PDB file of C-alpha atoms in Angstrom:
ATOM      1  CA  UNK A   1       0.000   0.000   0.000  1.00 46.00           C
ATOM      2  CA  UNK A   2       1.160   3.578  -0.591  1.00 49.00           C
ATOM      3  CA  UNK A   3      -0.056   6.236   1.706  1.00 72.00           C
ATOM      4  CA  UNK A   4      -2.639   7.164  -1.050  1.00 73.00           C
ATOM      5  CA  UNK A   5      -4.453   4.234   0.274  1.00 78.00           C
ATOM      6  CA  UNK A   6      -4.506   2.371  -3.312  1.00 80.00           C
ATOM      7  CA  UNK A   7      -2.964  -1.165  -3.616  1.00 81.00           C
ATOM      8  CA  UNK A   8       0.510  -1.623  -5.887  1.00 78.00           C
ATOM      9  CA  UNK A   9      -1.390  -3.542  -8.640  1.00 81.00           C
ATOM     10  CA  UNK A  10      -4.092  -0.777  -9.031  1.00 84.00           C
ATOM     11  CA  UNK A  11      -1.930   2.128  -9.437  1.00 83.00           C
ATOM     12  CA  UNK A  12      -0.097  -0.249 -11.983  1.00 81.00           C
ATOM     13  CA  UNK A  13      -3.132  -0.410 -13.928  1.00 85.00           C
ATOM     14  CA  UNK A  14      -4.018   3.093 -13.904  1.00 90.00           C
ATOM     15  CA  UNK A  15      -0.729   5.317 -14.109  1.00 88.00           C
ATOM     16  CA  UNK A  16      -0.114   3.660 -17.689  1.00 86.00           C
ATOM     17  CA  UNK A  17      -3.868   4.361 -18.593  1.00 91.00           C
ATOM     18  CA  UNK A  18      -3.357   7.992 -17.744  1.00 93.00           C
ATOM     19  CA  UNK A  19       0.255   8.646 -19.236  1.00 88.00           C
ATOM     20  CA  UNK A  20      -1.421   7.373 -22.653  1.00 90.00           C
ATOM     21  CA  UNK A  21      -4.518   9.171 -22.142  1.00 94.00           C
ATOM     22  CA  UNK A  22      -2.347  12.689 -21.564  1.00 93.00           C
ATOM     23  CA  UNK A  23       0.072  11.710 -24.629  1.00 88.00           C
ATOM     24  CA  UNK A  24      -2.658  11.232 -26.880  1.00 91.00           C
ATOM     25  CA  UNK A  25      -4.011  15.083 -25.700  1.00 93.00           C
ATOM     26  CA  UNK A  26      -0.736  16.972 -25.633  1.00 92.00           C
ATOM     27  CA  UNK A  27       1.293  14.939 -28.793  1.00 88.00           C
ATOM     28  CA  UNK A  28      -0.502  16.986 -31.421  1.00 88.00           C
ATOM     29  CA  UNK A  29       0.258  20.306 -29.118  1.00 89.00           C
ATOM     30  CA  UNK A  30       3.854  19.620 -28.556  1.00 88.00           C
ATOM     31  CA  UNK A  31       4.941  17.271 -31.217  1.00 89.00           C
ATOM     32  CA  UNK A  32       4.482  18.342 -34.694  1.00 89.00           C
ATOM     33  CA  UNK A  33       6.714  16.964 -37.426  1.00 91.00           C
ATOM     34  CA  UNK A  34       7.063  19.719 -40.495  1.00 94.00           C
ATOM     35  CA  UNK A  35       4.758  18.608 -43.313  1.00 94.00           C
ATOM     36  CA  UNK A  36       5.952  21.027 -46.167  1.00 97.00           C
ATOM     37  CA  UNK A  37       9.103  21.638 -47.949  1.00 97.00           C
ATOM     38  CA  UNK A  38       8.975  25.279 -46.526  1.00 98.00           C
ATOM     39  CA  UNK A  39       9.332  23.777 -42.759  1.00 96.00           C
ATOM     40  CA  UNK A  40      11.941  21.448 -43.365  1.00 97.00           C
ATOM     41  CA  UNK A  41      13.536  24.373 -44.754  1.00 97.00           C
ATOM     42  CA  UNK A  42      13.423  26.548 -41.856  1.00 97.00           C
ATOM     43  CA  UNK A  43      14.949  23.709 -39.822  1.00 97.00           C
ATOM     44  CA  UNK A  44      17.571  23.056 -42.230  1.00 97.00           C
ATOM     45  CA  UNK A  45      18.102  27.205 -41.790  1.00 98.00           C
ATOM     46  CA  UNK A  46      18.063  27.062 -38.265  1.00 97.00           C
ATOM     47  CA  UNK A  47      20.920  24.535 -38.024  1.00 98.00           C
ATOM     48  CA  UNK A  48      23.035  26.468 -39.971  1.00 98.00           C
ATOM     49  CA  UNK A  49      22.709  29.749 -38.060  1.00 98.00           C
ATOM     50  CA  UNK A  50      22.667  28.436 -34.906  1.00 97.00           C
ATOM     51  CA  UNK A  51      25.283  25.539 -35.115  1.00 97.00           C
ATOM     52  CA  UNK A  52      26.700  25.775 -38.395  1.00 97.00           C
ATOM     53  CA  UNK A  53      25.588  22.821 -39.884  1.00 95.00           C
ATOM     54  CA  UNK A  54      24.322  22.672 -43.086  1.00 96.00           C
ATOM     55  CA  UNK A  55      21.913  20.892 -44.154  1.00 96.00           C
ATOM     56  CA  UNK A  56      20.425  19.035 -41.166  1.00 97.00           C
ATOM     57  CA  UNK A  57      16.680  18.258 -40.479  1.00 96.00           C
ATOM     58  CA  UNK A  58      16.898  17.008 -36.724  1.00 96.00           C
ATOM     59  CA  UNK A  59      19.553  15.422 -34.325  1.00 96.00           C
ATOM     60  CA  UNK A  60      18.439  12.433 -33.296  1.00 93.00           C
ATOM     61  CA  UNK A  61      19.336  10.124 -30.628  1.00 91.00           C
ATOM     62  CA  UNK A  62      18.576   6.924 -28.624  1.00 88.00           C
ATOM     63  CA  UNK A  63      18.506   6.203 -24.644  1.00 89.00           C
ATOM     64  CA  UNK A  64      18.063   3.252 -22.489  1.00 89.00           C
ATOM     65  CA  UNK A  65      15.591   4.016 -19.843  1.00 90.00           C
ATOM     66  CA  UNK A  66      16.623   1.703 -17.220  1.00 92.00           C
ATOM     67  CA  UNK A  67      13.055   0.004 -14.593  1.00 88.00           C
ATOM     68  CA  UNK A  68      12.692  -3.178 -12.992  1.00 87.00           C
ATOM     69  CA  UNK A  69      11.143  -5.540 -15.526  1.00 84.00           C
ATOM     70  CA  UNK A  70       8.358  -7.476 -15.041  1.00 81.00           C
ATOM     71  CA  UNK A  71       8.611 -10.353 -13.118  1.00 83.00           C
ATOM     72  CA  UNK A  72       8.011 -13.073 -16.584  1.00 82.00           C
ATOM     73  CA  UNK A  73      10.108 -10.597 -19.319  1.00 80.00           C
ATOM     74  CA  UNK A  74      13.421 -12.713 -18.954  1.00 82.00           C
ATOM     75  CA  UNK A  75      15.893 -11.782 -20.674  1.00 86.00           C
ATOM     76  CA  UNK A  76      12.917  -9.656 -23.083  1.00 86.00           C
ATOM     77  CA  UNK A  77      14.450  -6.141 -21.965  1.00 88.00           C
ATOM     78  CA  UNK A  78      18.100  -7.093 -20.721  1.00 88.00           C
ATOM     79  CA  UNK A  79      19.982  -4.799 -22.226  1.00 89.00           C
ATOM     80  CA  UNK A  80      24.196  -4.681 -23.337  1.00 87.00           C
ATOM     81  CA  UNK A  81      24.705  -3.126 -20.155  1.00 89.00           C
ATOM     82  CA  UNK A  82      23.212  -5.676 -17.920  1.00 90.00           C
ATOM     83  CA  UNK A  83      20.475  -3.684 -17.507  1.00 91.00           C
ATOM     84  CA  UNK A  84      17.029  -3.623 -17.999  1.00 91.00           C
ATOM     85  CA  UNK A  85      15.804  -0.964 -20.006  1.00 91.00           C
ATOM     86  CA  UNK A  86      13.541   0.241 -22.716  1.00 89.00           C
ATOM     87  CA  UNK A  87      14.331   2.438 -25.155  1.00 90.00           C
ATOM     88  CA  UNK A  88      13.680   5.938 -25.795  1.00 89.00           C
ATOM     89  CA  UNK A  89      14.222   7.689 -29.448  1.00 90.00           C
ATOM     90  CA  UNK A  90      14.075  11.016 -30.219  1.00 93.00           C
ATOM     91  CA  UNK A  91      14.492  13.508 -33.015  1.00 94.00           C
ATOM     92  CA  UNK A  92      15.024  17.159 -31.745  1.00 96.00           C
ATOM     93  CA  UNK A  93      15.053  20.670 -34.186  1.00 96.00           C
ATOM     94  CA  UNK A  94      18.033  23.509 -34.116  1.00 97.00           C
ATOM     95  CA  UNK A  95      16.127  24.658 -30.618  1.00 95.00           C
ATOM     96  CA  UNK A  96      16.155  21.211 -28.986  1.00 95.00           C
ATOM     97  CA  UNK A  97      12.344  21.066 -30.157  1.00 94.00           C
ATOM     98  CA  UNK A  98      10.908  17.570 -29.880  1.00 93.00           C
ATOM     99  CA  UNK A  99       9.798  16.788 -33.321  1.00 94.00           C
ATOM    100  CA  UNK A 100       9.280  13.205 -32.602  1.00 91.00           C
ATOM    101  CA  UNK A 101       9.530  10.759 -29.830  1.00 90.00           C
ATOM    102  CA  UNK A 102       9.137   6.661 -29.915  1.00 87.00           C
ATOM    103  CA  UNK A 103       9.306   5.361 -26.327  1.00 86.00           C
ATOM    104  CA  UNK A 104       9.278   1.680 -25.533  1.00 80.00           C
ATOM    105  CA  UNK A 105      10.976  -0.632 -27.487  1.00 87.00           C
ATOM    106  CA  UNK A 106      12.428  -2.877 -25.333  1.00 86.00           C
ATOM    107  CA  UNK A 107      16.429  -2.716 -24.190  1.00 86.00           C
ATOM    108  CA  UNK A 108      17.595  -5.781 -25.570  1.00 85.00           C
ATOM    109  CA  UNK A 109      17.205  -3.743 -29.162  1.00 82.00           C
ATOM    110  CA  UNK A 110      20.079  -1.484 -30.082  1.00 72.00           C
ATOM    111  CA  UNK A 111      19.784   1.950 -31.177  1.00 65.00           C
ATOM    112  CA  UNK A 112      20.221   0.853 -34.528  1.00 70.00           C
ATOM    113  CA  UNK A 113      17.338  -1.822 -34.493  1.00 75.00           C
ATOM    114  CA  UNK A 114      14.799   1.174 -33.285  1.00 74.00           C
ATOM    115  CA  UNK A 115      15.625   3.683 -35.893  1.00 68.00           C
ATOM    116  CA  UNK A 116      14.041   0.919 -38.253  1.00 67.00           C
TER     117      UNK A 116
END
């Protein structure tokens, strides 16, 4: 029990429920990919001013997001580190604006095998 009074196994059923619920609000808020030529553009532009590097449309990178697994995963999100993890990706502009995220492919995956 936690002092909210609410068991372990329902708070585990409702936190994910409510995480999705507020991603599926706020994603179309906060991240928007560029749909035009003229957008890509101005991130291309911003890259250059800002960092001089031409040409770019996003840095991207991968993270291992380390939790305890669930009790019957195995070796499902064991990572290279010994860990267990699941991986976050993520594809920032020239003003470390998310322009997309991909969270939860599991750790045993390189950062290679997500960008697929």
């Amino acid at each position: 029990m936690f002092a909210t009074r609410i068991h372990e196994s329902t708070i585990s059923l409702i936190i994910p429920d409510v995480c999705n619920a507020i991603c599926e609000k706020l994603k179309s808020v906060y991240l928007q990919m560029p749909t035009t030529e003229l957008e890509w553009r101005v991130i291309a532009s911003e890259f250059q001013k800002h960092w001089n590097f031409p040409l770019c449309l996003g840095a991207i990178d991968g993270k291992h997001i380390n939790f305890r697994p669930p009790r019957s995963s195995g070796s499902y999100y064991f990572n290279y580190k010994g860990d267990h993890s699941i991986v976050l990706l993520a594809v920032a502009d020239a003003s470390y604006k998310f322009l997309y995220v991909d969270i939860g492919v599991n750790g045993r995956v390189s950062d290679g095998g997500v960008y697929r």
